[in-house]
Amino acid sequence: MGDAKGTPQMTELLDALASTEVAVVQAALDQLANLTLAASIAGSNAITTLLGLPTPSQSGEDEDEGDDDEDDEDVDDDDEEGDDAGDDEDDDEADEGDDDGGATIQADASHDALPPIDHALDLHLAQLAPATLAQLFRALFQSCRDNFPAAARIAAEIARRGDDAAQLALVDAFITANEHHAPGHRSEDAVHDVVIDEVFPTLRAPALTWLLAWCTTSHLDDASGDRMFALFAPALAGANEAERATLVRRLEGFLREILEVQPERADALRASLDSLTGPAHAAVAALPPTITQILDSRR
């Protein structure tokens, strides 16, 4: 797809995104999200093209060209000696994220600002409808490699609002984006990781229950997975009877699966549950005896 910024439709959308009227901006964001989802293909988010911005892959091609050997040497040095504080900024930018020989979330980070959307959120984030925010998050976070800071802002706002429909849509978009992502590849500062660590713990029980019911053992595993086991605490603390039953089934399944392979982790998992405080502690204390029986059987 070529640069779409100069088309009449996109020119009008960009003008609308700069409006001071919430209704105008909201309509533009709805339209832009739908256009992005329609125009995107697997592994390539169309948002930057639609906005006339360089895509991460375009921006990284020139930097990566011809410096594979140098990057490999830098990675070896880093592994053996640690980061060199004296490296200049150009080296840092060229080497960042090249460990696997290709573009990564970290390498793309400097290209992920979306000025028209970022500006619209600066002015109107708190006034935008939850459904608009959810659809925009879906458009901006189509795969775990998408690293637009706007998506993290939107996710946090959806969590803050407490709108169950929007939170369920947020979780659904996250699940879809993880369809081809192997759990355990965490980088802490990527949108994928920020959403897990900072946004998900603040979601209400309906969305958390759906998320945890979907999670595989690798998604939940704190040792080598995506470390979402901790989400059982806020989920159980706010769950109704039906949600609690779903959560208990998934927790039992996870404990059986992980302890079948690593029985030595029984005490650590028990300690993790016992360390909870407040409503989460009360919720865990009320778990059925099957949980304790599973842990005791592997001690």
PDB file of C-alpha atoms in Angstrom:
ATOM      1  CA  MET A   1       0.000   0.000   0.000  1.00  0.00           C
ATOM      2  CA  GLY A   2       1.288   3.449  -0.843  1.00  0.00           C
ATOM      3  CA  ASP A   3       1.218   6.603   1.214  1.00  0.00           C
ATOM      4  CA  ALA A   4      -2.461   7.255   1.952  1.00  0.00           C
ATOM      5  CA  LYS A   5      -1.993  10.504   3.834  1.00  0.00           C
ATOM      6  CA  GLY A   6      -2.596  12.683   0.779  1.00  0.00           C
ATOM      7  CA  THR A   7      -5.874  11.065  -0.307  1.00  0.00           C
ATOM      8  CA  PRO A   8      -9.006  13.178   0.127  1.00  0.00           C
ATOM      9  CA  GLN A   9     -10.422  10.747   2.677  1.00  0.00           C
ATOM     10  CA  MET A  10      -7.280  10.735   4.809  1.00  0.00           C
ATOM     11  CA  THR A  11      -6.863  14.501   4.532  1.00  0.00           C
ATOM     12  CA  GLU A  12     -10.361  14.915   5.915  1.00  0.00           C
ATOM     13  CA  LEU A  13      -9.690  12.387   8.673  1.00  0.00           C
ATOM     14  CA  LEU A  14      -6.476  14.109   9.719  1.00  0.00           C
ATOM     15  CA  ASP A  15      -8.275  17.457   9.822  1.00  0.00           C
ATOM     16  CA  ALA A  16     -11.017  15.885  11.930  1.00  0.00           C
ATOM     17  CA  LEU A  17      -8.491  14.349  14.362  1.00  0.00           C
ATOM     18  CA  ALA A  18      -7.144  17.836  15.036  1.00  0.00           C
ATOM     19  CA  SER A  19     -10.598  19.167  15.952  1.00  0.00           C
ATOM     20  CA  THR A  20     -11.390  20.496  19.406  1.00  0.00           C
ATOM     21  CA  GLU A  21     -14.857  18.916  19.224  1.00  0.00           C
ATOM     22  CA  VAL A  22     -15.058  15.503  20.859  1.00  0.00           C
ATOM     23  CA  ALA A  23     -17.813  14.222  18.562  1.00  0.00           C
ATOM     24  CA  VAL A  24     -15.792  15.070  15.457  1.00  0.00           C
ATOM     25  CA  VAL A  25     -12.666  13.394  16.793  1.00  0.00           C
ATOM     26  CA  GLN A  26     -14.576  10.334  17.942  1.00  0.00           C
ATOM     27  CA  ALA A  27     -16.164   9.843  14.527  1.00  0.00           C
ATOM     28  CA  ALA A  28     -12.751  10.208  12.883  1.00  0.00           C
ATOM     29  CA  LEU A  29     -11.181   7.659  15.222  1.00  0.00           C
ATOM     30  CA  ASP A  30     -14.004   5.203  14.589  1.00  0.00           C
ATOM     31  CA  GLN A  31     -13.498   5.554  10.853  1.00  0.00           C
ATOM     32  CA  LEU A  32      -9.718   5.360  11.092  1.00  0.00           C
ATOM     33  CA  ALA A  33      -9.873   2.208  13.236  1.00  0.00           C
ATOM     34  CA  ASN A  34     -12.177   0.496  10.767  1.00  0.00           C
ATOM     35  CA  LEU A  35     -10.019   1.539   7.808  1.00  0.00           C
ATOM     36  CA  THR A  36      -6.910   0.252   9.572  1.00  0.00           C
ATOM     37  CA  LEU A  37      -8.432  -3.129  10.339  1.00  0.00           C
ATOM     38  CA  ALA A  38      -9.678  -3.475   6.760  1.00  0.00           C
ATOM     39  CA  ALA A  39      -6.367  -2.473   5.192  1.00  0.00           C
ATOM     40  CA  SER A  40      -4.012  -4.435   7.445  1.00  0.00           C
ATOM     41  CA  ILE A  41      -2.585  -7.776   6.408  1.00  0.00           C
ATOM     42  CA  ALA A  42      -1.028 -10.475   8.550  1.00  0.00           C
ATOM     43  CA  GLY A  43       2.101  -9.169  10.217  1.00  0.00           C
ATOM     44  CA  SER A  44       1.695  -5.606   8.921  1.00  0.00           C
ATOM     45  CA  ASN A  45      -0.402  -2.951  10.627  1.00  0.00           C
ATOM     46  CA  ALA A  46      -1.708  -0.404   8.106  1.00  0.00           C
ATOM     47  CA  ILE A  47      -2.036   2.490  10.562  1.00  0.00           C
ATOM     48  CA  THR A  48       1.334   4.096   9.786  1.00  0.00           C
ATOM     49  CA  THR A  49       0.735   3.895   6.052  1.00  0.00           C
ATOM     50  CA  LEU A  50      -2.725   5.415   6.381  1.00  0.00           C
ATOM     51  CA  LEU A  51      -1.274   8.281   8.410  1.00  0.00           C
ATOM     52  CA  GLY A  52       1.598   8.761   5.953  1.00  0.00           C
ATOM     53  CA  LEU A  53       4.229   7.767   8.520  1.00  0.00           C
ATOM     54  CA  PRO A  54       7.229   5.471   7.971  1.00  0.00           C
ATOM     55  CA  THR A  55       6.494   1.912   9.012  1.00  0.00           C
ATOM     56  CA  PRO A  56       8.872   0.166  11.432  1.00  0.00           C
ATOM     57  CA  SER A  57      10.026  -2.213   8.673  1.00  0.00           C
ATOM     58  CA  GLN A  58      10.734   0.651   6.263  1.00  0.00           C
ATOM     59  CA  SER A  59      12.630   2.572   8.926  1.00  0.00           C
ATOM     60  CA  GLY A  60      14.730  -0.443   9.876  1.00  0.00           C
ATOM     61  CA  GLU A  61      15.728  -1.593   6.403  1.00  0.00           C
ATOM     62  CA  ASP A  62      18.499   0.935   5.840  1.00  0.00           C
ATOM     63  CA  GLU A  63      19.902   0.567   9.354  1.00  0.00           C
ATOM     64  CA  ASP A  64      20.078  -3.231   9.143  1.00  0.00           C
ATOM     65  CA  GLU A  65      21.473  -3.334   5.605  1.00  0.00           C
ATOM     66  CA  GLY A  66      25.068  -4.556   5.516  1.00  0.00           C
ATOM     67  CA  ASP A  67      25.762  -4.480   9.272  1.00  0.00           C
ATOM     68  CA  ASP A  68      24.749  -8.019  10.246  1.00  0.00           C
ATOM     69  CA  ASP A  69      28.323  -9.008  11.107  1.00  0.00           C
ATOM     70  CA  GLU A  70      28.870  -5.943  13.234  1.00  0.00           C
ATOM     71  CA  ASP A  71      25.620  -6.477  15.095  1.00  0.00           C
ATOM     72  CA  ASP A  72      26.547 -10.108  15.784  1.00  0.00           C
ATOM     73  CA  GLU A  73      29.884  -8.987  17.221  1.00  0.00           C
ATOM     74  CA  ASP A  74      28.172  -6.388  19.396  1.00  0.00           C
ATOM     75  CA  VAL A  75      25.731  -8.971  20.737  1.00  0.00           C
ATOM     76  CA  ASP A  76      28.584 -11.332  21.624  1.00  0.00           C
ATOM     77  CA  ASP A  77      30.401  -8.528  23.414  1.00  0.00           C
ATOM     78  CA  ASP A  78      27.274  -7.558  25.308  1.00  0.00           C
ATOM     79  CA  ASP A  79      26.684 -11.148  26.398  1.00  0.00           C
ATOM     80  CA  GLU A  80      30.221 -11.515  27.748  1.00  0.00           C
ATOM     81  CA  GLU A  81      30.982  -8.080  29.136  1.00  0.00           C
ATOM     82  CA  GLY A  82      27.631  -6.306  29.637  1.00  0.00           C
ATOM     83  CA  ASP A  83      26.499  -3.009  28.154  1.00  0.00           C
ATOM     84  CA  ASP A  84      29.307  -0.576  27.396  1.00  0.00           C
ATOM     85  CA  ALA A  85      28.381   2.806  28.840  1.00  0.00           C
ATOM     86  CA  GLY A  86      30.785   4.465  26.427  1.00  0.00           C
ATOM     87  CA  ASP A  87      28.999   3.343  23.255  1.00  0.00           C
ATOM     88  CA  ASP A  88      27.770   6.278  21.238  1.00  0.00           C
ATOM     89  CA  GLU A  89      24.098   6.856  20.521  1.00  0.00           C
ATOM     90  CA  ASP A  90      24.341   5.709  16.903  1.00  0.00           C
ATOM     91  CA  ASP A  91      25.653   2.291  17.975  1.00  0.00           C
ATOM     92  CA  ASP A  92      22.912   1.984  20.586  1.00  0.00           C
ATOM     93  CA  GLU A  93      20.220   2.729  18.029  1.00  0.00           C
ATOM     94  CA  ALA A  94      21.614   0.387  15.405  1.00  0.00           C
ATOM     95  CA  ASP A  95      22.193  -2.524  17.824  1.00  0.00           C
ATOM     96  CA  GLU A  96      18.996  -2.207  19.834  1.00  0.00           C
ATOM     97  CA  GLY A  97      16.805  -5.271  19.392  1.00  0.00           C
ATOM     98  CA  ASP A  98      19.048  -7.056  16.859  1.00  0.00           C
ATOM     99  CA  ASP A  99      19.676 -10.142  19.019  1.00  0.00           C
ATOM    100  CA  ASP A 100      17.531 -12.376  16.839  1.00  0.00           C
ATOM    101  CA  GLY A 101      18.859 -11.002  13.568  1.00  0.00           C
ATOM    102  CA  GLY A 102      15.686  -9.105  12.692  1.00  0.00           C
ATOM    103  CA  ALA A 103      13.472  -6.193  13.686  1.00  0.00           C
ATOM    104  CA  THR A 104      12.018  -6.470  17.168  1.00  0.00           C
ATOM    105  CA  ILE A 105       9.627  -4.508  19.312  1.00  0.00           C
ATOM    106  CA  GLN A 106      12.509  -2.660  20.903  1.00  0.00           C
ATOM    107  CA  ALA A 107      14.075  -1.812  17.564  1.00  0.00           C
ATOM    108  CA  ASP A 108      10.789  -0.412  16.305  1.00  0.00           C
ATOM    109  CA  ALA A 109      10.079   1.697  19.391  1.00  0.00           C
ATOM    110  CA  SER A 110      11.424   5.004  18.057  1.00  0.00           C
ATOM    111  CA  HIS A 111       9.101   4.786  15.052  1.00  0.00           C
ATOM    112  CA  ASP A 112       5.874   4.009  16.901  1.00  0.00           C
ATOM    113  CA  ALA A 113       4.605   7.464  17.779  1.00  0.00           C
ATOM    114  CA  LEU A 114       1.399   8.326  15.930  1.00  0.00           C
ATOM    115  CA  PRO A 115       1.255  12.140  16.212  1.00  0.00           C
ATOM    116  CA  PRO A 116      -2.318  12.682  14.905  1.00  0.00           C
ATOM    117  CA  ILE A 117      -3.726  10.022  17.223  1.00  0.00           C
ATOM    118  CA  ASP A 118      -1.467  10.950  20.138  1.00  0.00           C
ATOM    119  CA  HIS A 119      -2.591  14.577  19.888  1.00  0.00           C
ATOM    120  CA  ALA A 120      -6.258  13.587  19.720  1.00  0.00           C
ATOM    121  CA  LEU A 121      -5.823  11.453  22.841  1.00  0.00           C
ATOM    122  CA  ASP A 122      -4.043  14.294  24.633  1.00  0.00           C
ATOM    123  CA  LEU A 123      -7.116  16.464  24.123  1.00  0.00           C
ATOM    124  CA  HIS A 124     -10.000  14.021  24.333  1.00  0.00           C
ATOM    125  CA  LEU A 125      -9.013  10.667  25.853  1.00  0.00           C
ATOM    126  CA  ALA A 126     -11.260  11.009  28.908  1.00  0.00           C
ATOM    127  CA  GLN A 127     -14.289  11.957  26.796  1.00  0.00           C
ATOM    128  CA  LEU A 128     -14.128   9.286  24.093  1.00  0.00           C
ATOM    129  CA  ALA A 129     -16.739   6.536  24.198  1.00  0.00           C
ATOM    130  CA  PRO A 130     -15.561   3.155  25.564  1.00  0.00           C
ATOM    131  CA  ALA A 131     -16.590   1.419  22.329  1.00  0.00           C
ATOM    132  CA  THR A 132     -14.433   3.825  20.312  1.00  0.00           C
ATOM    133  CA  LEU A 133     -11.467   3.202  22.594  1.00  0.00           C
ATOM    134  CA  ALA A 134     -11.887  -0.561  22.338  1.00  0.00           C
ATOM    135  CA  GLN A 135     -12.051  -0.531  18.541  1.00  0.00           C
ATOM    136  CA  LEU A 136      -9.051   1.786  18.332  1.00  0.00           C
ATOM    137  CA  PHE A 137      -7.063  -0.513  20.619  1.00  0.00           C
ATOM    138  CA  ARG A 138      -7.942  -3.432  18.359  1.00  0.00           C
ATOM    139  CA  ALA A 139      -6.670  -1.487  15.342  1.00  0.00           C
ATOM    140  CA  LEU A 140      -3.424  -0.422  17.013  1.00  0.00           C
ATOM    141  CA  PHE A 141      -2.613  -3.757  18.651  1.00  0.00           C
ATOM    142  CA  GLN A 142      -3.154  -6.378  15.962  1.00  0.00           C
ATOM    143  CA  SER A 143      -0.067  -8.389  16.864  1.00  0.00           C
ATOM    144  CA  CYS A 144       2.354  -8.447  19.785  1.00  0.00           C
ATOM    145  CA  ARG A 145       4.935  -6.696  17.616  1.00  0.00           C
ATOM    146  CA  ASP A 146       2.715  -3.623  17.387  1.00  0.00           C
ATOM    147  CA  ASN A 147       4.272  -1.179  19.819  1.00  0.00           C
ATOM    148  CA  PHE A 148       2.280   2.033  19.585  1.00  0.00           C
ATOM    149  CA  PRO A 149       2.283   3.838  22.957  1.00  0.00           C
ATOM    150  CA  ALA A 150      -1.201   5.109  22.149  1.00  0.00           C
ATOM    151  CA  ALA A 151      -2.472   1.545  22.511  1.00  0.00           C
ATOM    152  CA  ALA A 152      -1.187   1.310  26.088  1.00  0.00           C
ATOM    153  CA  ARG A 153      -2.807   4.659  26.944  1.00  0.00           C
ATOM    154  CA  ILE A 154      -6.099   3.471  25.518  1.00  0.00           C
ATOM    155  CA  ALA A 155      -5.930   0.163  27.398  1.00  0.00           C
ATOM    156  CA  ALA A 156      -5.298   1.978  30.685  1.00  0.00           C
ATOM    157  CA  GLU A 157      -8.254   4.292  30.056  1.00  0.00           C
ATOM    158  CA  ILE A 158     -10.532   1.348  29.283  1.00  0.00           C
ATOM    159  CA  ALA A 159      -9.484  -0.242  32.560  1.00  0.00           C
ATOM    160  CA  ARG A 160     -10.070   3.009  34.443  1.00  0.00           C
ATOM    161  CA  ARG A 161     -13.589   3.399  33.073  1.00  0.00           C
ATOM    162  CA  GLY A 162     -14.744   0.021  34.388  1.00  0.00           C
ATOM    163  CA  ASP A 163     -16.957  -0.596  31.349  1.00  0.00           C
ATOM    164  CA  ASP A 164     -17.316  -4.376  31.081  1.00  0.00           C
ATOM    165  CA  ALA A 165     -18.147  -4.416  27.360  1.00  0.00           C
ATOM    166  CA  ALA A 166     -15.074  -2.344  26.512  1.00  0.00           C
ATOM    167  CA  GLN A 167     -12.866  -4.432  28.811  1.00  0.00           C
ATOM    168  CA  LEU A 168     -14.089  -7.637  27.205  1.00  0.00           C
ATOM    169  CA  ALA A 169     -13.345  -6.135  23.785  1.00  0.00           C
ATOM    170  CA  LEU A 170      -9.868  -5.194  25.020  1.00  0.00           C
ATOM    171  CA  VAL A 171      -9.208  -8.770  26.145  1.00  0.00           C
ATOM    172  CA  ASP A 172     -10.600 -10.134  22.883  1.00  0.00           C
ATOM    173  CA  ALA A 173      -8.229  -7.906  20.891  1.00  0.00           C
ATOM    174  CA  PHE A 174      -5.303  -9.006  23.073  1.00  0.00           C
ATOM    175  CA  ILE A 175      -6.168 -12.664  22.532  1.00  0.00           C
ATOM    176  CA  THR A 176      -6.385 -12.159  18.770  1.00  0.00           C
ATOM    177  CA  ALA A 177      -3.028 -10.350  18.728  1.00  0.00           C
ATOM    178  CA  ASN A 178      -1.437 -13.260  20.613  1.00  0.00           C
ATOM    179  CA  GLU A 179      -2.632 -15.847  18.110  1.00  0.00           C
ATOM    180  CA  HIS A 180       0.833 -16.249  16.589  1.00  0.00           C
ATOM    181  CA  HIS A 181       2.905 -15.159  19.608  1.00  0.00           C
ATOM    182  CA  ALA A 182       4.892 -17.692  21.617  1.00  0.00           C
ATOM    183  CA  PRO A 183       4.494 -16.980  25.357  1.00  0.00           C
ATOM    184  CA  GLY A 184       7.549 -16.091  27.374  1.00  0.00           C
ATOM    185  CA  HIS A 185       9.116 -13.489  25.089  1.00  0.00           C
ATOM    186  CA  ARG A 186       8.813 -10.540  27.432  1.00  0.00           C
ATOM    187  CA  SER A 187      10.610  -7.205  27.110  1.00  0.00           C
ATOM    188  CA  GLU A 188       8.932  -5.245  29.941  1.00  0.00           C
ATOM    189  CA  ASP A 189       8.676  -1.911  28.107  1.00  0.00           C
ATOM    190  CA  ALA A 190       6.696  -3.084  25.067  1.00  0.00           C
ATOM    191  CA  VAL A 191       2.950  -2.419  24.844  1.00  0.00           C
ATOM    192  CA  HIS A 192       2.304  -6.165  25.127  1.00  0.00           C
ATOM    193  CA  ASP A 193       4.101  -6.275  28.467  1.00  0.00           C
ATOM    194  CA  VAL A 194       2.731  -2.988  29.802  1.00  0.00           C
ATOM    195  CA  VAL A 195      -0.806  -4.227  29.184  1.00  0.00           C
ATOM    196  CA  ILE A 196      -0.095  -7.487  31.039  1.00  0.00           C
ATOM    197  CA  ASP A 197       1.730  -5.930  33.981  1.00  0.00           C
ATOM    198  CA  GLU A 198      -0.053  -2.607  34.470  1.00  0.00           C
ATOM    199  CA  VAL A 199      -3.473  -2.776  32.828  1.00  0.00           C
ATOM    200  CA  PHE A 200      -4.753  -6.312  33.317  1.00  0.00           C
ATOM    201  CA  PRO A 201      -4.428  -6.294  37.139  1.00  0.00           C
ATOM    202  CA  THR A 202      -6.890  -3.367  37.210  1.00  0.00           C
ATOM    203  CA  LEU A 203      -9.577  -4.985  35.023  1.00  0.00           C
ATOM    204  CA  ARG A 204     -12.866  -6.148  36.445  1.00  0.00           C
ATOM    205  CA  ALA A 205     -13.622  -9.819  37.010  1.00  0.00           C
ATOM    206  CA  PRO A 206     -15.635 -10.491  33.808  1.00  0.00           C
ATOM    207  CA  ALA A 207     -12.734  -9.543  31.534  1.00  0.00           C
ATOM    208  CA  LEU A 208     -10.132 -11.207  33.751  1.00  0.00           C
ATOM    209  CA  THR A 209     -12.139 -14.415  33.908  1.00  0.00           C
ATOM    210  CA  TRP A 210     -12.344 -14.581  30.130  1.00  0.00           C
ATOM    211  CA  LEU A 211      -8.638 -13.841  29.822  1.00  0.00           C
ATOM    212  CA  LEU A 212      -7.551 -16.455  32.361  1.00  0.00           C
ATOM    213  CA  ALA A 213      -9.876 -19.097  30.927  1.00  0.00           C
ATOM    214  CA  TRP A 214      -8.110 -18.565  27.578  1.00  0.00           C
ATOM    215  CA  CYS A 215      -4.580 -18.616  28.999  1.00  0.00           C
ATOM    216  CA  THR A 216      -2.461 -21.686  28.443  1.00  0.00           C
ATOM    217  CA  THR A 217      -0.052 -22.900  31.101  1.00  0.00           C
ATOM    218  CA  SER A 218       2.713 -21.014  29.281  1.00  0.00           C
ATOM    219  CA  HIS A 219       0.753 -17.766  29.415  1.00  0.00           C
ATOM    220  CA  LEU A 220       0.277 -18.188  33.169  1.00  0.00           C
ATOM    221  CA  ASP A 221       3.713 -19.523  34.090  1.00  0.00           C
ATOM    222  CA  ASP A 222       5.849 -17.106  36.117  1.00  0.00           C
ATOM    223  CA  ALA A 223       9.084 -18.983  35.456  1.00  0.00           C
ATOM    224  CA  SER A 224       9.239 -19.157  31.680  1.00  0.00           C
ATOM    225  CA  GLY A 225       5.931 -17.849  30.365  1.00  0.00           C
ATOM    226  CA  ASP A 226       3.979 -14.598  30.183  1.00  0.00           C
ATOM    227  CA  ARG A 227       3.610 -14.430  33.995  1.00  0.00           C
ATOM    228  CA  MET A 228      -0.160 -13.964  34.170  1.00  0.00           C
ATOM    229  CA  PHE A 229      -0.624 -16.290  37.148  1.00  0.00           C
ATOM    230  CA  ALA A 230      -0.793 -13.224  39.404  1.00  0.00           C
ATOM    231  CA  LEU A 231      -4.032 -12.175  37.687  1.00  0.00           C
ATOM    232  CA  PHE A 232      -5.934 -14.883  39.570  1.00  0.00           C
ATOM    233  CA  ALA A 233      -5.784 -12.674  42.670  1.00  0.00           C
ATOM    234  CA  PRO A 234      -7.725  -9.640  41.352  1.00  0.00           C
ATOM    235  CA  ALA A 235      -9.991 -11.919  39.322  1.00  0.00           C
ATOM    236  CA  LEU A 236     -11.011 -14.044  42.314  1.00  0.00           C
ATOM    237  CA  ALA A 237     -11.364 -10.965  44.521  1.00  0.00           C
ATOM    238  CA  GLY A 238     -14.072  -9.505  42.300  1.00  0.00           C
ATOM    239  CA  ALA A 239     -15.669 -12.619  40.829  1.00  0.00           C
ATOM    240  CA  ASN A 240     -19.291 -13.610  41.116  1.00  0.00           C
ATOM    241  CA  GLU A 241     -20.246 -17.246  41.698  1.00  0.00           C
ATOM    242  CA  ALA A 242     -20.142 -18.280  38.026  1.00  0.00           C
ATOM    243  CA  GLU A 243     -16.870 -16.458  37.374  1.00  0.00           C
ATOM    244  CA  ARG A 244     -15.348 -17.949  40.495  1.00  0.00           C
ATOM    245  CA  ALA A 245     -16.213 -21.473  39.337  1.00  0.00           C
ATOM    246  CA  THR A 246     -14.504 -20.802  35.989  1.00  0.00           C
ATOM    247  CA  LEU A 247     -11.435 -19.371  37.703  1.00  0.00           C
ATOM    248  CA  VAL A 248     -11.150 -22.271  40.140  1.00  0.00           C
ATOM    249  CA  ARG A 249     -11.317 -24.793  37.289  1.00  0.00           C
ATOM    250  CA  ARG A 250      -8.553 -22.980  35.418  1.00  0.00           C
ATOM    251  CA  LEU A 251      -6.417 -22.593  38.559  1.00  0.00           C
ATOM    252  CA  GLU A 252      -6.768 -26.303  39.333  1.00  0.00           C
ATOM    253  CA  GLY A 253      -5.872 -27.180  35.758  1.00  0.00           C
ATOM    254  CA  PHE A 254      -2.825 -24.923  35.795  1.00  0.00           C
ATOM    255  CA  LEU A 255      -1.532 -26.347  39.082  1.00  0.00           C
ATOM    256  CA  ARG A 256      -1.949 -29.916  37.864  1.00  0.00           C
ATOM    257  CA  GLU A 257      -0.219 -29.163  34.563  1.00  0.00           C
ATOM    258  CA  ILE A 258       2.737 -27.262  35.996  1.00  0.00           C
ATOM    259  CA  LEU A 259       3.324 -29.615  38.939  1.00  0.00           C
ATOM    260  CA  GLU A 260       3.157 -32.677  36.741  1.00  0.00           C
ATOM    261  CA  VAL A 261       6.326 -31.414  35.068  1.00  0.00           C
ATOM    262  CA  GLN A 262       7.882 -29.421  37.923  1.00  0.00           C
ATOM    263  CA  PRO A 263       6.662 -30.845  41.278  1.00  0.00           C
ATOM    264  CA  GLU A 264       9.394 -28.947  43.106  1.00  0.00           C
ATOM    265  CA  ARG A 265       7.487 -25.704  42.527  1.00  0.00           C
ATOM    266  CA  ALA A 266       4.606 -26.671  44.841  1.00  0.00           C
ATOM    267  CA  ASP A 267       5.933 -24.721  47.845  1.00  0.00           C
ATOM    268  CA  ALA A 268       6.646 -21.597  45.771  1.00  0.00           C
ATOM    269  CA  LEU A 269       3.154 -21.653  44.271  1.00  0.00           C
ATOM    270  CA  ARG A 270       1.601 -22.107  47.708  1.00  0.00           C
ATOM    271  CA  ALA A 271       3.677 -19.213  49.047  1.00  0.00           C
ATOM    272  CA  SER A 272       2.558 -17.042  46.158  1.00  0.00           C
ATOM    273  CA  LEU A 273      -1.093 -17.669  47.022  1.00  0.00           C
ATOM    274  CA  ASP A 274      -0.502 -17.268  50.766  1.00  0.00           C
ATOM    275  CA  SER A 275       1.260 -13.917  50.311  1.00  0.00           C
ATOM    276  CA  LEU A 276      -1.848 -12.165  49.008  1.00  0.00           C
ATOM    277  CA  THR A 277      -3.542  -9.509  51.113  1.00  0.00           C
ATOM    278  CA  GLY A 278      -6.946  -7.858  51.368  1.00  0.00           C
ATOM    279  CA  PRO A 279      -9.865  -9.152  49.278  1.00  0.00           C
ATOM    280  CA  ALA A 280      -7.536 -11.303  47.196  1.00  0.00           C
ATOM    281  CA  HIS A 281      -6.310 -13.103  50.318  1.00  0.00           C
ATOM    282  CA  ALA A 282      -9.873 -13.728  51.456  1.00  0.00           C
ATOM    283  CA  ALA A 283     -10.794 -15.037  48.022  1.00  0.00           C
ATOM    284  CA  VAL A 284      -7.827 -17.409  47.931  1.00  0.00           C
ATOM    285  CA  ALA A 285      -8.465 -18.547  51.512  1.00  0.00           C
ATOM    286  CA  ALA A 286     -11.954 -19.572  50.427  1.00  0.00           C
ATOM    287  CA  LEU A 287     -10.709 -21.714  47.542  1.00  0.00           C
ATOM    288  CA  PRO A 288     -11.960 -25.309  47.594  1.00  0.00           C
ATOM    289  CA  PRO A 289      -9.802 -27.958  49.285  1.00  0.00           C
ATOM    290  CA  THR A 290      -8.914 -29.429  45.895  1.00  0.00           C
ATOM    291  CA  ILE A 291      -6.372 -26.620  45.450  1.00  0.00           C
ATOM    292  CA  THR A 292      -4.578 -27.518  48.675  1.00  0.00           C
ATOM    293  CA  GLN A 293      -4.776 -31.205  47.844  1.00  0.00           C
ATOM    294  CA  ILE A 294      -3.078 -30.621  44.493  1.00  0.00           C
ATOM    295  CA  LEU A 295      -0.280 -28.645  46.136  1.00  0.00           C
ATOM    296  CA  ASP A 296       0.153 -31.145  48.987  1.00  0.00           C
ATOM    297  CA  SER A 297       0.301 -34.103  46.616  1.00  0.00           C
ATOM    298  CA  ARG A 298       3.439 -32.688  44.988  1.00  0.00           C
ATOM    299  CA  ARG A 299       5.378 -31.680  48.081  1.00  0.00           C
TER     300      ARG A 299
END
